[in-house]
mmCIF file of C-alpha atoms and ligand atoms in Angstrom:
data_model
loop_
_atom_site.group_PDB
_atom_site.id
_atom_site.type_symbol
_atom_site.label_atom_id
_atom_site.label_comp_id
_atom_site.label_asym_id
_atom_site.label_seq_id
_atom_site.Cartn_x
_atom_site.Cartn_y
_atom_site.Cartn_z
ATOM 1 C CA MET A 1 -44.979 -9.375 8.604
ATOM 2 C CA ASP A 2 -43.348 -9.847 12.001
ATOM 3 C CA THR A 3 -39.577 -9.406 11.892
ATOM 4 C CA LYS A 4 -37.775 -11.587 14.403
ATOM 5 C CA ILE A 5 -34.647 -9.922 15.805
ATOM 6 C CA ILE A 6 -31.985 -12.225 17.232
ATOM 7 C CA ARG A 7 -28.511 -11.560 18.595
ATOM 8 C CA ILE A 8 -25.539 -13.689 17.497
ATOM 9 C CA ASP A 9 -22.067 -12.999 18.830
ATOM 10 C CA GLU A 10 -19.270 -13.567 16.307
ATOM 11 C CA GLN A 11 -17.053 -15.008 19.043
ATOM 12 C CA HIS A 12 -19.647 -17.515 20.344
ATOM 13 C CA ILE A 13 -21.853 -18.452 17.439
ATOM 14 C CA ASP A 14 -25.112 -20.161 18.364
ATOM 15 C CA MET A 15 -25.415 -22.702 15.541
ATOM 16 C CA ALA A 16 -29.067 -23.458 16.331
ATOM 17 C CA LEU A 17 -29.920 -19.824 15.539
ATOM 18 C CA ILE A 18 -27.794 -19.935 12.376
ATOM 19 C CA GLU A 19 -29.715 -23.047 11.264
ATOM 20 C CA GLU A 20 -33.012 -21.284 11.889
ATOM 21 C CA ALA A 21 -31.886 -18.293 9.813
ATOM 22 C CA GLY A 22 -30.504 -20.520 7.056
ATOM 23 C CA LYS A 23 -33.833 -22.338 6.803
ATOM 24 C CA ILE A 24 -35.670 -19.051 6.313
ATOM 25 C CA ILE A 25 -33.425 -18.176 3.352
ATOM 26 C CA LYS A 26 -33.697 -21.668 1.854
ATOM 27 C CA ALA A 27 -37.478 -21.383 2.055
ATOM 28 C CA GLY A 28 -37.385 -18.123 0.078
ATOM 29 C CA GLY A 29 -37.423 -15.681 3.007
ATOM 30 C CA LEU A 30 -35.145 -12.746 3.831
ATOM 31 C CA VAL A 31 -32.661 -12.401 6.690
ATOM 32 C CA ALA A 32 -30.506 -9.327 7.392
ATOM 33 C CA PHE A 33 -27.081 -10.184 8.789
ATOM 34 C CA PRO A 34 -23.784 -8.562 9.778
ATOM 35 C CA THR A 35 -20.754 -8.596 7.492
ATOM 36 C CA GLU A 36 -17.424 -6.834 7.953
ATOM 37 C CA THR A 37 -18.470 -4.054 5.542
ATOM 38 C CA VAL A 38 -22.112 -3.183 6.340
ATOM 39 C CA TYR A 39 -25.257 -5.182 7.204
ATOM 40 C CA GLY A 40 -26.557 -7.227 4.272
ATOM 41 C CA LEU A 41 -30.109 -8.193 3.335
ATOM 42 C CA GLY A 42 -29.842 -11.857 2.408
ATOM 43 C CA GLY A 43 -31.975 -14.079 0.201
ATOM 44 C CA ASP A 44 -31.312 -17.224 -1.857
ATOM 45 C CA ALA A 45 -29.302 -15.948 -4.851
ATOM 46 C CA LEU A 46 -30.467 -18.837 -7.037
ATOM 47 C CA ASN A 47 -34.153 -18.233 -6.366
ATOM 48 C CA PRO A 48 -35.560 -15.484 -8.602
ATOM 49 C CA LEU A 49 -38.466 -14.936 -6.216
ATOM 50 C CA SER A 50 -36.048 -14.205 -3.365
ATOM 51 C CA SER A 51 -34.256 -11.585 -5.425
ATOM 52 C CA GLU A 52 -37.574 -9.975 -6.305
ATOM 53 C CA LYS A 53 -38.421 -9.874 -2.606
ATOM 54 C CA ILE A 54 -35.103 -8.154 -1.876
ATOM 55 C CA TYR A 55 -35.821 -5.426 -4.411
ATOM 56 C CA LYS A 56 -39.285 -4.961 -2.970
ATOM 57 C CA ALA A 57 -38.115 -4.797 0.662
ATOM 58 C CA LYS A 58 -35.433 -2.251 -0.214
ATOM 59 C CA GLY A 59 -37.597 -0.284 -2.632
ATOM 60 C CA ARG A 60 -34.678 -0.703 -5.033
ATOM 61 C CA PRO A 61 -34.951 -0.472 -8.822
ATOM 62 C CA SER A 62 -34.645 -4.005 -10.204
ATOM 63 C CA ASP A 63 -31.968 -3.058 -12.760
ATOM 64 C CA ASN A 64 -29.557 -2.593 -9.854
ATOM 65 C CA PRO A 65 -27.777 -5.971 -9.516
ATOM 66 C CA LEU A 66 -27.164 -7.841 -6.248
ATOM 67 C CA ILE A 67 -23.879 -9.214 -4.924
ATOM 68 C CA VAL A 68 -23.808 -13.008 -4.466
ATOM 69 C CA HIS A 69 -22.042 -14.017 -1.253
ATOM 70 C CA ILE A 70 -20.263 -17.359 -0.953
ATOM 71 C CA ALA A 71 -18.386 -18.947 1.945
ATOM 72 C CA ASP A 72 -16.168 -21.407 0.148
ATOM 73 C CA MET A 73 -13.968 -21.241 -2.983
ATOM 74 C CA GLN A 74 -15.489 -24.459 -4.339
ATOM 75 C CA TYR A 75 -18.744 -22.632 -4.860
ATOM 76 C CA LEU A 76 -17.251 -20.012 -7.170
ATOM 77 C CA ASP A 77 -16.999 -21.973 -10.415
ATOM 78 C CA ARG A 78 -20.593 -23.184 -10.145
ATOM 79 C CA ILE A 79 -22.003 -19.687 -10.546
ATOM 80 C CA VAL A 80 -19.331 -18.310 -12.893
ATOM 81 C CA ARG A 81 -19.011 -19.416 -16.528
ATOM 82 C CA LYS A 82 -15.215 -19.591 -16.468
ATOM 83 C CA VAL A 83 -13.172 -18.313 -13.571
ATOM 84 C CA PRO A 84 -10.183 -16.357 -14.959
ATOM 85 C CA ASP A 85 -6.729 -16.630 -13.388
ATOM 86 C CA SER A 86 -7.009 -13.039 -12.245
ATOM 87 C CA ALA A 87 -9.950 -14.003 -10.010
ATOM 88 C CA TYR A 88 -7.991 -16.807 -8.365
ATOM 89 C CA LYS A 89 -5.085 -14.456 -7.758
ATOM 90 C CA LEU A 90 -7.283 -11.814 -6.164
ATOM 91 C CA ALA A 91 -9.148 -14.424 -4.132
ATOM 92 C CA GLU A 92 -5.919 -15.820 -2.787
ATOM 93 C CA ARG A 93 -4.846 -12.405 -1.559
ATOM 94 C CA PHE A 94 -8.133 -10.722 -0.555
ATOM 95 C CA TRP A 95 -10.751 -13.420 0.173
ATOM 96 C CA PRO A 96 -12.361 -13.819 2.521
ATOM 97 C CA GLY A 97 -12.671 -10.056 2.714
ATOM 98 C CA PRO A 98 -14.232 -6.825 1.410
ATOM 99 C CA LEU A 99 -13.641 -7.378 -2.317
ATOM 100 C CA THR A 100 -16.385 -8.054 -4.885
ATOM 101 C CA MET A 101 -15.468 -9.402 -8.324
ATOM 102 C CA ILE A 102 -17.588 -9.067 -11.465
ATOM 103 C CA LEU A 103 -17.416 -12.223 -13.601
ATOM 104 C CA TYR A 104 -19.478 -13.836 -16.398
ATOM 105 C CA LYS A 105 -22.406 -15.658 -14.831
ATOM 106 C CA ALA A 106 -23.263 -19.330 -15.250
ATOM 107 C CA ASP A 107 -26.801 -20.217 -16.382
ATOM 108 C CA MET A 108 -27.933 -21.212 -12.898
ATOM 109 C CA VAL A 109 -27.737 -17.584 -11.695
ATOM 110 C CA PRO A 110 -31.112 -15.988 -12.460
ATOM 111 C CA TYR A 111 -31.281 -12.653 -14.259
ATOM 112 C CA GLU A 112 -33.428 -11.407 -11.389
ATOM 113 C CA THR A 113 -30.283 -11.548 -9.231
ATOM 114 C CA THR A 114 -27.991 -9.848 -11.759
ATOM 115 C CA GLY A 115 -30.396 -7.092 -12.743
ATOM 116 C CA GLY A 116 -30.650 -8.602 -16.225
ATOM 117 C CA LEU A 117 -26.872 -8.681 -16.822
ATOM 118 C CA ASP A 118 -24.769 -11.600 -18.112
ATOM 119 C CA THR A 119 -22.268 -10.878 -15.370
ATOM 120 C CA VAL A 120 -22.485 -11.642 -11.672
ATOM 121 C CA ALA A 121 -20.914 -9.888 -8.687
ATOM 122 C CA VAL A 122 -19.372 -12.322 -6.166
ATOM 123 C CA ARG A 123 -17.864 -11.773 -2.737
ATOM 124 C CA MET A 124 -16.647 -14.011 0.075
ATOM 125 C CA PRO A 125 -17.064 -12.166 3.381
ATOM 126 C CA VAL A 126 -14.784 -12.764 6.357
ATOM 127 C CA HIS A 127 -17.367 -12.138 9.120
ATOM 128 C CA ARG A 128 -17.965 -15.474 10.828
ATOM 129 C CA VAL A 129 -21.710 -14.984 11.301
ATOM 130 C CA ALA A 130 -22.056 -14.180 7.592
ATOM 131 C CA ARG A 131 -20.043 -17.234 6.587
ATOM 132 C CA GLU A 132 -21.967 -19.664 8.781
ATOM 133 C CA LEU A 133 -25.250 -18.211 7.573
ATOM 134 C CA ILE A 134 -24.248 -18.538 3.906
ATOM 135 C CA LYS A 135 -23.374 -22.212 4.455
ATOM 136 C CA ALA A 136 -26.614 -22.884 6.332
ATOM 137 C CA ALA A 137 -28.578 -21.144 3.564
ATOM 138 C CA GLY A 138 -27.288 -23.419 0.794
ATOM 139 C CA GLY A 139 -24.122 -21.603 -0.257
ATOM 140 C CA TYR A 140 -25.306 -18.625 -2.325
ATOM 141 C CA VAL A 141 -26.743 -15.598 -0.598
ATOM 142 C CA ALA A 142 -27.672 -12.488 -2.601
ATOM 143 C CA ALA A 143 -27.187 -9.588 -0.249
ATOM 144 C CA PRO A 144 -27.283 -5.887 -0.973
ATOM 145 C CA SER A 145 -26.904 -3.502 1.933
ATOM 146 C CA ALA A 146 -29.865 -3.850 4.322
ATOM 147 C CA ASN A 147 -31.107 -0.252 4.000
ATOM 148 C CA ARG A 148 -34.122 1.144 2.190
ATOM 149 C CA SER A 149 -32.976 2.428 -1.185
ATOM 150 C CA GLY A 150 -31.533 5.934 -0.955
ATOM 151 C CA ARG A 151 -30.618 5.726 2.745
ATOM 152 C CA PRO A 152 -27.077 5.220 4.057
ATOM 153 C CA SER A 153 -26.015 1.580 4.400
ATOM 154 C CA PRO A 154 -26.608 0.257 7.936
ATOM 155 C CA THR A 155 -23.603 -0.185 10.223
ATOM 156 C CA LEU A 156 -25.708 -1.284 13.217
ATOM 157 C CA ALA A 157 -28.654 -3.685 13.545
ATOM 158 C CA LYS A 158 -30.816 -0.866 14.940
ATOM 159 C CA TYR A 159 -30.478 0.938 11.597
ATOM 160 C CA VAL A 160 -31.524 -2.233 9.776
ATOM 161 C CA ALA A 161 -34.576 -2.397 12.048
ATOM 162 C CA GLU A 162 -35.394 1.267 11.322
ATOM 163 C CA ASP A 163 -35.483 0.552 7.596
ATOM 164 C CA MET A 164 -36.628 -3.075 7.434
ATOM 165 C CA ALA A 165 -38.778 -4.001 10.452
ATOM 166 C CA GLY A 166 -42.049 -5.437 9.184
ATOM 167 C CA ARG A 167 -40.636 -6.014 5.680
ATOM 168 C CA ILE A 168 -38.342 -9.036 6.208
ATOM 169 C CA ASP A 169 -38.390 -12.270 8.219
ATOM 170 C CA MET A 170 -35.378 -11.855 10.492
ATOM 171 C CA ILE A 171 -32.582 -9.514 11.551
ATOM 172 C CA ILE A 172 -29.398 -10.944 13.049
ATOM 173 C CA ASP A 173 -27.819 -8.393 15.365
ATOM 174 C CA GLY A 174 -24.053 -8.958 15.366
ATOM 175 C CA GLY A 175 -23.075 -5.619 16.884
ATOM 176 C CA ASN A 176 -20.858 -3.053 15.191
ATOM 177 C CA VAL A 177 -19.450 -3.694 11.733
ATOM 178 C CA GLU A 178 -15.718 -3.422 11.361
ATOM 179 C CA ILE A 179 -15.272 -1.427 8.142
ATOM 180 C CA GLY A 180 -18.436 0.624 7.695
ATOM 181 C CA LEU A 181 -18.258 1.150 3.910
ATOM 182 C CA GLU A 182 -19.347 -1.268 1.189
ATOM 183 C CA SER A 183 -16.863 -3.623 -0.521
ATOM 184 C CA THR A 184 -14.495 -2.594 -3.288
ATOM 185 C CA ILE A 185 -15.900 -3.780 -6.644
ATOM 186 C CA ILE A 186 -13.547 -4.854 -9.441
ATOM 187 C CA ASP A 187 -14.758 -5.813 -12.907
ATOM 188 C CA LEU A 188 -12.812 -8.737 -14.347
ATOM 189 C CA THR A 189 -14.876 -8.940 -17.545
ATOM 190 C CA SER A 190 -13.525 -5.725 -19.044
ATOM 191 C CA LYS A 191 -10.344 -5.490 -21.126
ATOM 192 C CA GLU A 192 -8.372 -4.350 -18.092
ATOM 193 C CA PRO A 193 -9.429 -5.085 -14.498
ATOM 194 C CA THR A 194 -11.402 -2.002 -13.495
ATOM 195 C CA VAL A 195 -12.420 -0.688 -10.081
ATOM 196 C CA LEU A 196 -16.121 0.191 -10.267
ATOM 197 C CA ARG A 197 -16.558 1.127 -6.611
ATOM 198 C CA PRO A 198 -13.733 2.120 -4.254
ATOM 199 C CA GLY A 199 -13.584 0.531 -0.807
ATOM 200 C CA CYS A 200 -11.030 -0.306 1.825
ATOM 201 C CA ILE A 201 -9.147 -2.566 -0.594
ATOM 202 C CA THR A 202 -7.548 0.163 -2.669
ATOM 203 C CA LYS A 203 -6.374 0.309 -6.270
ATOM 204 C CA GLN A 204 -2.781 0.292 -5.019
ATOM 205 C CA MET A 205 -3.436 -2.952 -3.118
ATOM 206 C CA LEU A 206 -5.094 -4.559 -6.142
ATOM 207 C CA SER A 207 -2.206 -3.451 -8.350
ATOM 208 C CA GLN A 208 0.209 -5.462 -6.216
ATOM 209 C CA VAL A 209 -1.607 -8.584 -7.440
ATOM 210 C CA LEU A 210 -2.759 -7.692 -10.976
ATOM 211 C CA SER A 211 -1.154 -5.448 -13.566
ATOM 212 C CA GLY A 212 -3.021 -2.772 -15.485
ATOM 213 C CA VAL A 213 -5.749 -2.110 -12.876
ATOM 214 C CA GLU A 214 -7.877 0.854 -13.973
ATOM 215 C CA GLU A 215 -10.583 2.939 -12.362
ATOM 216 C CA ASP A 216 -14.001 3.793 -13.731
ATOM 217 C CA ILE A 217 -13.682 7.507 -14.497
ATOM 218 C CA THR A 218 -17.098 8.243 -13.035
ATOM 219 C CA LEU A 219 -15.989 7.304 -9.502
ATOM 220 C CA MET A 220 -15.069 10.752 -8.298
ATOM 221 C CA ARG A 221 -16.878 13.009 -10.780
ATOM 222 C CA ASP A 222 -20.272 13.237 -12.353
ATOM 223 C CA ASP A 223 -19.253 15.273 -15.392
ATOM 224 C CA ALA A 224 -17.344 12.483 -17.107
ATOM 225 C CA GLY A 225 -19.986 12.426 -19.840
ATOM 226 C CA GLN A 226 -20.692 8.719 -19.484
ATOM 227 C CA ALA A 227 -22.763 6.366 -17.379
ATOM 228 C CA PRO A 228 -21.046 4.508 -14.536
ATOM 229 C CA ARG A 229 -20.275 0.889 -15.362
ATOM 230 C CA ALA A 230 -21.666 -0.409 -12.092
ATOM 231 C CA PRO A 231 -25.402 0.106 -12.619
ATOM 232 C CA GLY A 232 -26.102 0.895 -8.956
ATOM 233 C CA MET A 233 -23.605 3.717 -8.937
ATOM 234 C CA LYS A 234 -25.867 5.899 -11.060
ATOM 235 C CA TYR A 235 -28.434 6.176 -8.282
ATOM 236 C CA ARG A 236 -28.186 8.839 -5.608
ATOM 237 C CA HIS A 237 -27.196 6.300 -2.962
ATOM 238 C CA TYR A 238 -26.035 7.055 0.531
ATOM 239 C CA ALA A 239 -28.072 10.225 0.659
ATOM 240 C CA PRO A 240 -29.069 12.043 3.813
ATOM 241 C CA GLN A 241 -32.423 13.845 3.733
ATOM 242 C CA GLY A 242 -30.730 17.230 4.084
ATOM 243 C CA ASP A 243 -29.213 19.170 1.201
ATOM 244 C CA MET A 244 -25.493 18.468 1.408
ATOM 245 C CA THR A 245 -22.370 20.267 0.136
ATOM 246 C CA VAL A 246 -18.754 19.088 0.442
ATOM 247 C CA VAL A 247 -16.292 21.911 1.113
ATOM 248 C CA SER A 248 -12.647 21.428 0.216
ATOM 249 C CA GLY A 249 -9.621 23.661 0.698
ATOM 250 C CA GLU A 250 -7.193 24.872 3.316
ATOM 251 C CA GLU A 251 -8.430 24.011 6.809
ATOM 252 C CA GLY A 252 -8.939 27.523 8.185
ATOM 253 C CA ARG A 253 -10.681 28.692 5.002
ATOM 254 C CA VAL A 254 -13.029 25.690 5.068
ATOM 255 C CA THR A 255 -14.122 26.466 8.636
ATOM 256 C CA GLU A 256 -14.584 30.145 7.811
ATOM 257 C CA TYR A 257 -16.598 29.446 4.643
ATOM 258 C CA ILE A 258 -18.842 26.884 6.331
ATOM 259 C CA ASN A 259 -19.536 29.218 9.255
ATOM 260 C CA GLU A 260 -20.468 32.018 6.815
ATOM 261 C CA GLN A 261 -22.872 29.695 5.002
ATOM 262 C CA VAL A 262 -24.304 28.406 8.274
ATOM 263 C CA PHE A 263 -24.981 31.998 9.355
ATOM 264 C CA LEU A 264 -26.795 32.727 6.086
ATOM 265 C CA ARG A 265 -28.849 29.538 6.149
ATOM 266 C CA LYS A 266 -29.803 30.024 9.790
ATOM 267 C CA SER A 267 -31.153 33.437 8.945
ATOM 268 C CA ASP A 268 -33.350 31.632 6.363
ATOM 269 C CA ASN A 269 -34.600 29.546 9.314
ATOM 270 C CA LYS A 270 -32.905 26.394 8.074
ATOM 271 C CA ARG A 271 -31.661 23.785 10.501
ATOM 272 C CA THR A 272 -27.961 23.437 9.752
ATOM 273 C CA GLY A 273 -25.383 20.697 10.263
ATOM 274 C CA VAL A 274 -21.664 20.176 9.780
ATOM 275 C CA ILE A 275 -19.721 16.940 9.257
ATOM 276 C CA CYS A 276 -16.217 17.537 10.529
ATOM 277 C CA THR A 277 -13.362 16.019 12.540
ATOM 278 C CA ASP A 278 -12.264 15.983 16.177
ATOM 279 C CA ALA A 279 -9.832 18.840 15.570
ATOM 280 C CA SER A 280 -12.458 21.194 14.099
ATOM 281 C CA VAL A 281 -15.755 20.240 15.761
ATOM 282 C CA GLU A 282 -15.564 22.999 18.381
ATOM 283 C CA LYS A 283 -15.075 25.665 15.726
ATOM 284 C CA TYR A 284 -18.441 25.380 13.987
ATOM 285 C CA ARG A 285 -21.583 27.282 14.860
ATOM 286 C CA ALA A 286 -24.170 25.062 13.161
ATOM 287 C CA ASP A 287 -27.202 23.603 14.995
ATOM 288 C CA VAL A 288 -25.711 20.100 14.788
ATOM 289 C CA CYS A 289 -21.961 19.505 14.463
ATOM 290 C CA LYS A 290 -20.708 15.938 14.289
ATOM 291 C CA SER A 291 -17.179 14.641 14.138
ATOM 292 C CA VAL A 292 -16.409 11.501 12.159
ATOM 293 C CA GLY A 293 -13.183 11.122 14.145
ATOM 294 C CA ASN A 294 -9.530 11.928 13.734
ATOM 295 C CA ARG A 295 -8.508 13.066 10.241
ATOM 296 C CA ASN A 296 -5.448 10.780 10.338
ATOM 297 C CA ASP A 297 -7.493 7.682 11.177
ATOM 298 C CA GLU A 298 -9.224 6.924 7.887
ATOM 299 C CA ALA A 299 -10.429 3.497 8.966
ATOM 300 C CA GLY A 300 -12.127 5.167 11.936
ATOM 301 C CA ILE A 301 -13.782 7.755 9.672
ATOM 302 C CA ALA A 302 -15.043 5.010 7.344
ATOM 303 C CA ARG A 303 -16.636 3.267 10.332
ATOM 304 C CA GLU A 304 -18.431 6.389 11.594
ATOM 305 C CA LEU A 305 -19.553 8.046 8.361
ATOM 306 C CA TYR A 306 -22.896 6.326 7.750
ATOM 307 C CA ARG A 307 -23.882 6.544 11.413
ATOM 308 C CA VAL A 308 -23.303 10.287 11.296
ATOM 309 C CA LEU A 309 -25.273 10.660 8.050
ATOM 310 C CA ARG A 310 -28.218 8.813 9.601
ATOM 311 C CA GLU A 311 -28.074 10.959 12.718
ATOM 312 C CA PHE A 312 -28.438 14.086 10.588
ATOM 313 C CA ASP A 313 -31.685 12.593 9.284
ATOM 314 C CA ASP A 314 -32.853 11.794 12.831
ATOM 315 C CA GLU A 315 -32.146 15.362 13.869
ATOM 316 C CA LYS A 316 -34.027 16.721 10.850
ATOM 317 C CA VAL A 317 -31.083 18.742 9.605
ATOM 318 C CA GLU A 318 -32.033 20.552 6.390
ATOM 319 C CA VAL A 319 -28.667 21.825 5.166
ATOM 320 C CA ILE A 320 -25.396 19.943 5.695
ATOM 321 C CA TYR A 321 -21.817 21.026 5.032
ATOM 322 C CA ALA A 322 -19.097 18.372 5.090
ATOM 323 C CA GLU A 323 -15.355 18.881 5.278
ATOM 324 C CA ALA A 324 -13.563 17.112 2.390
ATOM 325 C CA PHE A 325 -10.942 14.391 2.906
ATOM 326 C CA ASP A 326 -7.784 13.442 1.023
ATOM 327 C CA ALA A 327 -8.809 11.063 -1.711
ATOM 328 C CA ASP A 328 -6.056 8.501 -1.441
ATOM 329 C CA GLY A 329 -6.075 5.130 0.244
ATOM 330 C CA ILE A 330 -9.363 4.495 2.034
ATOM 331 C CA GLY A 331 -9.882 8.250 1.715
ATOM 332 C CA GLN A 332 -10.963 7.658 -1.881
ATOM 333 C CA ALA A 333 -13.848 5.462 -0.734
ATOM 334 C CA ILE A 334 -14.798 7.998 1.945
ATOM 335 C CA MET A 335 -14.822 10.861 -0.581
ATOM 336 C CA ASN A 336 -16.696 8.749 -3.149
ATOM 337 C CA ARG A 337 -19.518 8.165 -0.618
ATOM 338 C CA LEU A 338 -19.519 11.793 0.573
ATOM 339 C CA LEU A 339 -19.683 13.071 -3.005
ATOM 340 C CA LYS A 340 -22.590 10.738 -3.740
ATOM 341 C CA ALA A 341 -24.392 11.825 -0.588
ATOM 342 C CA ALA A 342 -23.908 15.403 -1.738
ATOM 343 C CA GLY A 343 -25.046 14.645 -5.287
ATOM 344 C CA HIS A 344 -21.519 15.845 -6.264
ATOM 345 C CA LYS A 345 -22.096 19.340 -4.921
ATOM 346 C CA VAL A 346 -18.578 20.521 -4.055
ATOM 347 C CA VAL A 347 -17.269 23.978 -3.230
ATOM 348 C CA CYS A 348 -13.521 24.634 -3.347
ATOM 349 C CA VAL A 349 -12.520 27.557 -1.147
HETATM 350 P P1 AMP B 401 -24.850 -3.245 -2.692
HETATM 351 O O1 AMP B 401 -25.291 -4.634 -2.764
HETATM 352 O O2 AMP B 401 -25.909 -2.319 -2.195
HETATM 353 O O3 AMP B 401 -23.545 -3.102 -1.966
HETATM 354 O O4 AMP B 401 -24.600 -2.826 -4.196
HETATM 355 C C1 AMP B 401 -24.283 -3.738 -5.174
HETATM 356 C C2 AMP B 401 -23.690 -2.970 -6.333
HETATM 357 O O5 AMP B 401 -22.771 -3.807 -7.012
HETATM 358 C C3 AMP B 401 -24.683 -2.580 -7.380
HETATM 359 O O6 AMP B 401 -25.339 -1.391 -7.054
HETATM 360 C C4 AMP B 401 -23.816 -2.412 -8.599
HETATM 361 O O7 AMP B 401 -23.278 -1.112 -8.617
HETATM 362 C C5 AMP B 401 -22.681 -3.417 -8.368
HETATM 363 N N1 AMP B 401 -22.845 -4.613 -9.179
HETATM 364 C C6 AMP B 401 -23.458 -5.770 -8.817
HETATM 365 N N2 AMP B 401 -23.448 -6.652 -9.837
HETATM 366 C C7 AMP B 401 -22.830 -6.054 -10.864
HETATM 367 C C8 AMP B 401 -22.505 -6.444 -12.191
HETATM 368 N N3 AMP B 401 -22.846 -7.649 -12.675
HETATM 369 N N4 AMP B 401 -21.854 -5.556 -12.980
HETATM 370 C C9 AMP B 401 -21.499 -4.335 -12.491
HETATM 371 N N5 AMP B 401 -21.788 -3.910 -11.245
HETATM 372 C C10 AMP B 401 -22.433 -4.746 -10.442
HETATM 373 MG MG1 MG B 402 -26.326 -0.519 -1.046
#
């Protein structure tokens, strides 16, 4: 299959191109597009064949449900059995934006889209290209991240092309994404509203709107003795090809420990890498050292993280050490993704 790559600028949207892309989705095809979080791989959420195509293109297990993207509030109650008050409250505060809500699905949403579940994940993105595309595509676009399963989510169209060229109909290049990590997911079908995946909308922010917000205990640990409640979270997502360890502790000790390990691994002839920050990048002696930015600028780190993980793959790094980050605010989402990339291998020094 030939994959057509087009460029659409969020500030000057070419509606003829949007129409062309929308038609592809309506006809059952797949189009990758920019959102504020990461690039999505879009298909018609109400067409079971489109969802099957998405799973196939990603190489994703089909019990891992897709997020349905809408562009207008009026569309919500058509795909949800009964929209609870809590959803309206959250929507008023956080939509359009990087928040996904889990709600009971209406019959018209095929089980192929929800991975066999009676619930559906819904999000209204803020990115203007995404919104226009959703409208042109009929209103309901199922869109997981546009990476092959097991690779970091794409934050640039060139990464989508690396993973998806030849497998989908079209890629819309909209430049850099703004956030760089996937949306926060909150389950509104459980007894208390529960965060299933941390993102840049934090638990504290959600708690300003709803009372009793909880967190799935598997978010930051893998020894909780239970399966994560978001099916996709059980997979080793976001994983670089190298063997990765997160190192936490006092700054100087972390640098010292990582350099010791790098020395040992180099003498085993391993190609080594370090994920660090601007302040520490000069201190490491690994083959490849990459800063994700300034430790105090968490939004900046979120934006750079997946690019850096992909670059370690490109550079064929075999062993990676990553500095840990404070797990509050957006830091929780950053650490959640790092821990997943590392398969929860953490050393405290
Ligand atoms: P992605 O589209 O790659 O950002 O990932 C979508 C993720 O949303 C899935 O991997 C699940 O973890 C989560 N998700 C989607 N639908 C549901 C649902 N109905 N219940 C719980 N989690 C869901
Ligand atoms: Mg994904």
